[in-house]
Amino acid sequence: MTGKYNIREEAAQRFYRLPKVFFTNERYKKLSNDAKIAFAILQDRLDLSIKNDWFDEEGNIYFLYGNQQLSDILNCSKPTVIKIKKELHQVELLEEKRMGLSQSNRLYLLKPVAEISDVKQMEEPEKEPETLGTQQKLKSLTSRNQHSLLQEVKTFNTNDTDLNKTDLSETEIKINQLREKTDIPEVIVQVLIKNKERLMDDAIEVQDVANHYFAHQEVLTLHQYADALQYSLERTHGRIKSITARLTKAVEDKKKWLGIQTQPIQKPVRTELVPDWLHEQNTKEALKETVSPEELEAEKAKLLLKLAKRKSK
């Protein structure tokens, strides 16, 4: 008997909905493909939130996912999750509400907004070169092999429960490649690994860090440079636009600090206070011990006279 619904066929026909407005509205065009696909996946999980009673007193649906859970759901690294959340928040597609101590933050997915111009582009796509270009890009994207997609978009598993986990983030791979291809010291590598999220968030190339170290390795000791690198990555506020410029400034600051620390400390000269009466007494005694030339000649004459008398006897 034919025409029956099959569980495998039904699973194969399940799709994530990707809003077309993401490719027509200037507000959303700059979103990365990661962020767009993440929105579609989270939108698909709204039904699961309803089953879990994840909606507030006003009936608004939310998610209770930490970064690790989102990393598993979206099948990407934690730094990528943080980047995706920032992107969606900036275009008002995601809202995070803090719930206080010992409570998970609530994530609200917000609806995209379409303009009249978007409606026209969707209704007449054949007259819009930009829309056709977008469709061509999507066709090209879906026709590429999995290896090529890793360079632009993380592979998202369409299965709700069986999600593949990436072993290493792209930044970790680059750090390991740097370790293998160059003789960069291990202490520098460890600083990079410790701050890999910052490297990914600010799009910092690890090779630029290595080049800067090799150019300045004679200026500071290894551990002094590692301190400067760690300080730059952990204490710099805002986005690091140029890691080379930031490290150069950190090295100069480190040199100045070391110069202050290595200056010889001048010990204060200790002066001993002498009482006036003792000072006057020493002066008088010194005067007594002082003999004039005349007195010396008179004393010498007396001695010679005494010697002459002794001989005459």
Coordinates of C-alpha atoms in Angstrom, one line a residue:
M1 CA 0.0 0.0 0.0
T2 CA 1.4 3.4 -1.0
G3 CA 0.7 7.0 0.2
K4 CA 1.4 6.4 3.9
Y5 CA 3.4 8.9 5.8
N6 CA 6.8 7.7 6.8
I7 CA 8.7 9.0 9.9
R8 CA 12.0 9.2 7.9
E9 CA 10.4 11.1 5.1
E10 CA 8.8 13.5 7.5
A11 CA 12.1 14.1 9.2
A12 CA 13.8 14.8 5.9
Q13 CA 11.1 17.4 5.1
R14 CA 11.7 19.4 8.2
F15 CA 13.2 22.9 7.6
Y16 CA 14.3 25.9 9.5
R17 CA 12.6 29.2 8.5
L18 CA 15.0 31.9 7.5
P19 CA 13.3 35.3 7.1
K20 CA 13.8 36.8 3.7
V21 CA 14.0 40.3 5.2
F22 CA 17.5 39.3 6.4
F23 CA 18.6 39.6 2.7
T24 CA 16.6 42.7 1.7
N25 CA 16.7 45.1 4.6
E26 CA 19.9 47.1 5.2
R27 CA 19.4 46.7 8.9
Y28 CA 20.0 42.9 8.7
K29 CA 22.2 42.5 5.6
K30 CA 25.4 43.0 7.7
L31 CA 24.5 40.1 9.9
S32 CA 26.8 37.2 9.6
N33 CA 25.5 33.9 8.2
D34 CA 26.1 32.4 11.6
A35 CA 23.8 34.9 13.3
K36 CA 21.1 34.4 10.6
I37 CA 21.1 30.7 10.9
A38 CA 21.2 30.9 14.7
F39 CA 18.0 33.0 14.6
A40 CA 16.3 30.4 12.5
I41 CA 17.3 27.6 14.9
L42 CA 16.2 29.5 18.0
Q43 CA 12.9 30.4 16.3
D44 CA 12.3 26.7 15.6
R45 CA 12.8 26.0 19.4
L46 CA 10.0 28.4 20.5
D47 CA 7.6 25.3 20.6
L48 CA 10.0 23.6 23.0
S49 CA 10.0 26.7 25.2
I50 CA 6.2 26.6 25.3
K51 CA 6.3 22.9 26.4
N52 CA 8.7 23.9 29.2
D53 CA 6.4 26.7 30.3
W54 CA 9.1 29.3 29.5
F55 CA 6.8 32.3 29.1
D56 CA 6.4 35.3 31.4
E57 CA 3.2 36.8 33.0
E58 CA 2.6 38.7 29.7
G59 CA 2.8 35.6 27.7
N60 CA 6.2 36.4 26.0
I61 CA 8.2 33.3 25.2
Y62 CA 11.8 33.1 26.4
F63 CA 14.8 30.7 26.5
L64 CA 16.8 29.7 29.5
Y65 CA 20.1 28.8 27.8
G66 CA 23.6 29.6 29.0
N67 CA 26.5 30.0 26.6
Q68 CA 27.5 26.4 26.9
Q69 CA 23.9 25.2 26.1
L70 CA 23.7 27.6 23.1
S71 CA 27.1 26.3 22.0
D72 CA 25.7 22.8 21.9
I73 CA 22.4 23.8 20.3
L74 CA 24.1 26.0 17.6
N75 CA 27.0 23.5 17.2
C76 CA 29.7 26.2 17.5
S77 CA 32.3 27.4 20.0
K78 CA 31.5 29.7 23.0
P79 CA 33.3 32.7 21.4
T80 CA 31.1 32.3 18.4
V81 CA 28.0 32.2 20.6
I82 CA 29.1 35.4 22.3
K83 CA 29.6 37.0 18.9
I84 CA 26.2 35.8 17.6
K85 CA 24.4 37.2 20.7
K86 CA 26.1 40.6 20.2
E87 CA 25.1 40.7 16.5
L88 CA 21.4 39.8 17.2
H89 CA 21.3 42.2 20.1
Q90 CA 22.6 45.1 18.0
V91 CA 19.9 44.7 15.4
E92 CA 17.2 44.2 18.1
L93 CA 16.5 40.5 17.4
L94 CA 17.6 39.3 20.8
E95 CA 17.0 40.7 24.3
E96 CA 18.6 39.4 27.5
K97 CA 17.0 40.0 30.8
R98 CA 18.9 39.4 34.0
M99 CA 17.0 37.6 36.7
G100 CA 19.3 38.0 39.7
L101 CA 21.5 35.7 41.7
S102 CA 21.3 32.0 41.2
Q103 CA 18.8 32.4 38.3
S104 CA 19.4 32.0 34.6
N105 CA 19.0 35.0 32.4
R106 CA 16.0 35.0 30.1
L107 CA 16.7 35.3 26.4
Y108 CA 13.8 36.8 24.3
L109 CA 13.8 36.3 20.5
L110 CA 12.4 39.5 18.8
K111 CA 10.6 39.6 15.5
P112 CA 12.4 41.2 12.5
V113 CA 10.9 44.3 11.1
A114 CA 10.1 44.7 7.3
E115 CA 9.9 48.0 5.4
I116 CA 7.8 48.7 2.3
S117 CA 10.9 48.4 0.2
D118 CA 11.4 44.9 1.5
V119 CA 7.8 44.0 0.5
K120 CA 8.4 45.2 -3.0
Q121 CA 11.6 43.3 -3.4
M122 CA 9.9 40.1 -2.1
E123 CA 6.9 40.5 -4.5
E124 CA 9.0 41.3 -7.6
P125 CA 12.3 39.4 -7.1
E126 CA 12.9 39.1 -10.8
K127 CA 13.2 42.9 -11.1
E128 CA 15.6 43.3 -8.3
P129 CA 19.2 42.4 -9.2
E130 CA 20.2 42.6 -5.5
T131 CA 17.5 40.0 -4.5
L132 CA 18.5 37.8 -7.4
G133 CA 22.1 38.1 -6.3
T134 CA 21.2 37.1 -2.8
Q135 CA 19.3 34.1 -4.1
Q136 CA 22.3 33.1 -6.2
K137 CA 24.6 33.5 -3.2
L138 CA 22.2 31.2 -1.2
K139 CA 22.2 28.7 -4.0
S140 CA 26.0 28.8 -4.1
L141 CA 26.2 28.5 -0.3
T142 CA 24.0 25.4 -0.1
S143 CA 25.8 23.7 -3.0
R144 CA 29.3 23.9 -1.5
N145 CA 30.9 21.0 0.2
Q146 CA 31.1 20.9 4.0
H147 CA 34.8 21.7 4.1
S148 CA 34.3 25.0 2.3
L149 CA 31.4 26.0 4.5
L150 CA 33.6 25.8 7.6
Q151 CA 35.5 28.9 6.5
E152 CA 32.3 31.0 6.5
V153 CA 29.5 29.3 8.4
K154 CA 29.6 26.7 11.2
T155 CA 27.9 23.5 10.2
F156 CA 24.5 23.4 11.9
N157 CA 22.9 20.1 12.5
T158 CA 19.1 20.1 11.7
N159 CA 18.5 17.3 14.2
D160 CA 17.0 18.7 17.5
T161 CA 18.7 16.2 19.8
D162 CA 21.7 14.7 18.0
L163 CA 24.1 17.7 17.7
N164 CA 27.7 17.4 16.6
K165 CA 30.2 19.2 18.8
T166 CA 33.3 20.9 17.4
D167 CA 36.5 19.8 19.1
L168 CA 38.5 22.9 18.5
S169 CA 37.5 26.5 17.6
E170 CA 39.1 28.1 14.6
T171 CA 41.2 30.2 16.9
E172 CA 42.6 27.2 18.7
I173 CA 43.5 25.6 15.4
K174 CA 45.4 28.7 14.4
I175 CA 47.2 28.8 17.7
N176 CA 48.2 25.1 17.3
Q177 CA 49.4 25.8 13.7
L178 CA 51.4 28.7 15.0
R179 CA 53.0 26.4 17.6
E180 CA 53.9 23.8 15.0
K181 CA 55.2 26.2 12.2
T182 CA 57.2 28.6 14.4
D183 CA 59.5 28.5 17.3
I184 CA 57.4 30.8 19.4
P185 CA 57.9 30.1 23.1
E186 CA 55.3 28.0 25.0
V187 CA 54.6 30.7 27.5
I188 CA 53.3 33.0 24.7
V189 CA 51.2 30.2 23.3
Q190 CA 49.6 29.6 26.8
V191 CA 48.7 33.3 27.0
L192 CA 47.0 33.1 23.6
I193 CA 45.1 30.0 24.6
K194 CA 44.0 31.6 27.8
N195 CA 42.6 34.6 25.9
K196 CA 41.3 32.8 22.8
E197 CA 37.8 34.3 23.3
R198 CA 39.2 37.8 23.1
L199 CA 41.3 36.9 20.0
M200 CA 38.1 35.6 18.3
D201 CA 35.8 38.5 19.4
D202 CA 38.3 41.2 18.2
A203 CA 39.4 39.2 15.1
I204 CA 43.0 39.2 16.2
E205 CA 45.4 37.2 14.0
V206 CA 47.7 35.1 16.1
Q207 CA 50.4 35.5 13.4
D208 CA 50.5 39.3 14.1
V209 CA 51.2 38.6 17.7
A210 CA 54.0 36.2 16.8
N211 CA 55.5 38.7 14.4
H212 CA 55.5 41.4 17.0
Y213 CA 57.1 39.1 19.6
F214 CA 60.0 38.1 17.3
A215 CA 60.6 41.8 16.5
H216 CA 60.7 42.8 20.2
Q217 CA 62.2 39.7 21.8
E218 CA 65.5 41.6 22.4
V219 CA 63.7 44.4 24.2
L220 CA 62.1 42.5 27.0
T221 CA 62.7 39.1 28.5
L222 CA 60.4 36.3 27.6
H223 CA 58.3 36.5 30.7
Q224 CA 58.2 40.3 30.6
Y225 CA 56.8 40.2 27.1
A226 CA 54.3 37.5 28.1
D227 CA 53.1 39.9 30.9
A228 CA 52.7 42.7 28.4
L229 CA 50.7 40.5 26.0
Q230 CA 48.5 39.2 28.8
Y231 CA 47.9 42.7 30.1
S232 CA 47.0 43.9 26.6
L233 CA 44.4 41.1 26.0
E234 CA 42.8 41.2 29.5
R235 CA 42.9 44.9 30.4
T236 CA 42.2 46.7 27.2
H237 CA 38.7 48.2 27.2
G238 CA 36.7 48.1 24.0
R239 CA 37.7 46.4 20.8
I240 CA 41.4 46.0 20.0
K241 CA 41.6 47.4 16.4
S242 CA 45.3 46.9 16.0
I243 CA 47.1 44.3 18.1
T244 CA 50.4 45.5 16.8
A245 CA 49.9 49.0 18.0
R246 CA 48.5 47.9 21.3
L247 CA 51.4 45.6 22.0
T248 CA 53.9 48.3 21.0
K249 CA 52.3 50.6 23.6
A250 CA 52.4 47.8 26.2
V251 CA 56.1 47.1 25.6
E252 CA 56.9 50.8 26.0
D253 CA 54.9 51.0 29.2
K254 CA 56.7 47.9 30.5
K255 CA 60.1 49.4 29.7
K256 CA 59.3 52.6 31.5
W257 CA 58.0 50.6 34.5
L258 CA 61.2 48.5 34.6
G259 CA 63.3 51.6 34.3
I260 CA 61.7 53.1 37.4
Q261 CA 62.1 49.9 39.4
T262 CA 65.8 49.4 38.5
Q263 CA 66.9 52.9 39.5
P264 CA 69.4 52.7 42.5
I265 CA 67.8 53.8 45.7
Q266 CA 69.8 56.6 47.4
K267 CA 70.0 56.0 51.1
P268 CA 69.8 59.1 53.2
V269 CA 73.1 60.3 54.7
R270 CA 73.1 59.9 58.5
T271 CA 74.4 62.8 60.4
E272 CA 75.4 62.6 64.1
L273 CA 74.4 65.5 66.3
V274 CA 77.3 66.7 68.6
P275 CA 76.5 68.7 71.7
D276 CA 77.8 72.2 71.8
W277 CA 79.8 71.7 75.0
L278 CA 81.6 68.7 73.5
H279 CA 82.3 70.6 70.3
E280 CA 83.8 73.5 72.4
Q281 CA 85.9 71.1 74.4
N282 CA 87.3 69.4 71.3
T283 CA 88.1 72.8 69.9
K284 CA 90.1 73.8 73.0
E285 CA 92.0 70.5 73.1
A286 CA 92.8 70.9 69.4
L287 CA 94.2 74.4 70.1
K288 CA 96.3 73.1 72.9
E289 CA 97.9 70.5 70.7
T290 CA 98.8 73.0 68.1
V291 CA 102.5 74.2 68.5
S292 CA 104.0 77.2 66.7
P293 CA 107.5 77.0 64.9
E294 CA 109.1 79.4 67.5
E295 CA 107.9 77.1 70.3
L296 CA 109.4 74.1 68.6
E297 CA 112.8 75.8 68.1
A298 CA 112.9 76.9 71.8
E299 CA 112.1 73.4 72.9
K300 CA 114.8 72.0 70.6
A301 CA 117.4 74.5 72.1
K302 CA 116.5 73.4 75.7
L303 CA 117.1 69.8 74.8
L304 CA 120.5 70.5 73.2
L305 CA 121.6 72.5 76.3
K306 CA 120.7 69.6 78.6
L307 CA 122.7 67.2 76.4
A308 CA 125.7 69.5 76.5
K309 CA 125.7 69.7 80.3
R310 CA 125.5 65.9 80.6
K311 CA 128.6 65.5 78.4
S312 CA 130.6 68.0 80.3
K313 CA 130.1 66.2 83.5

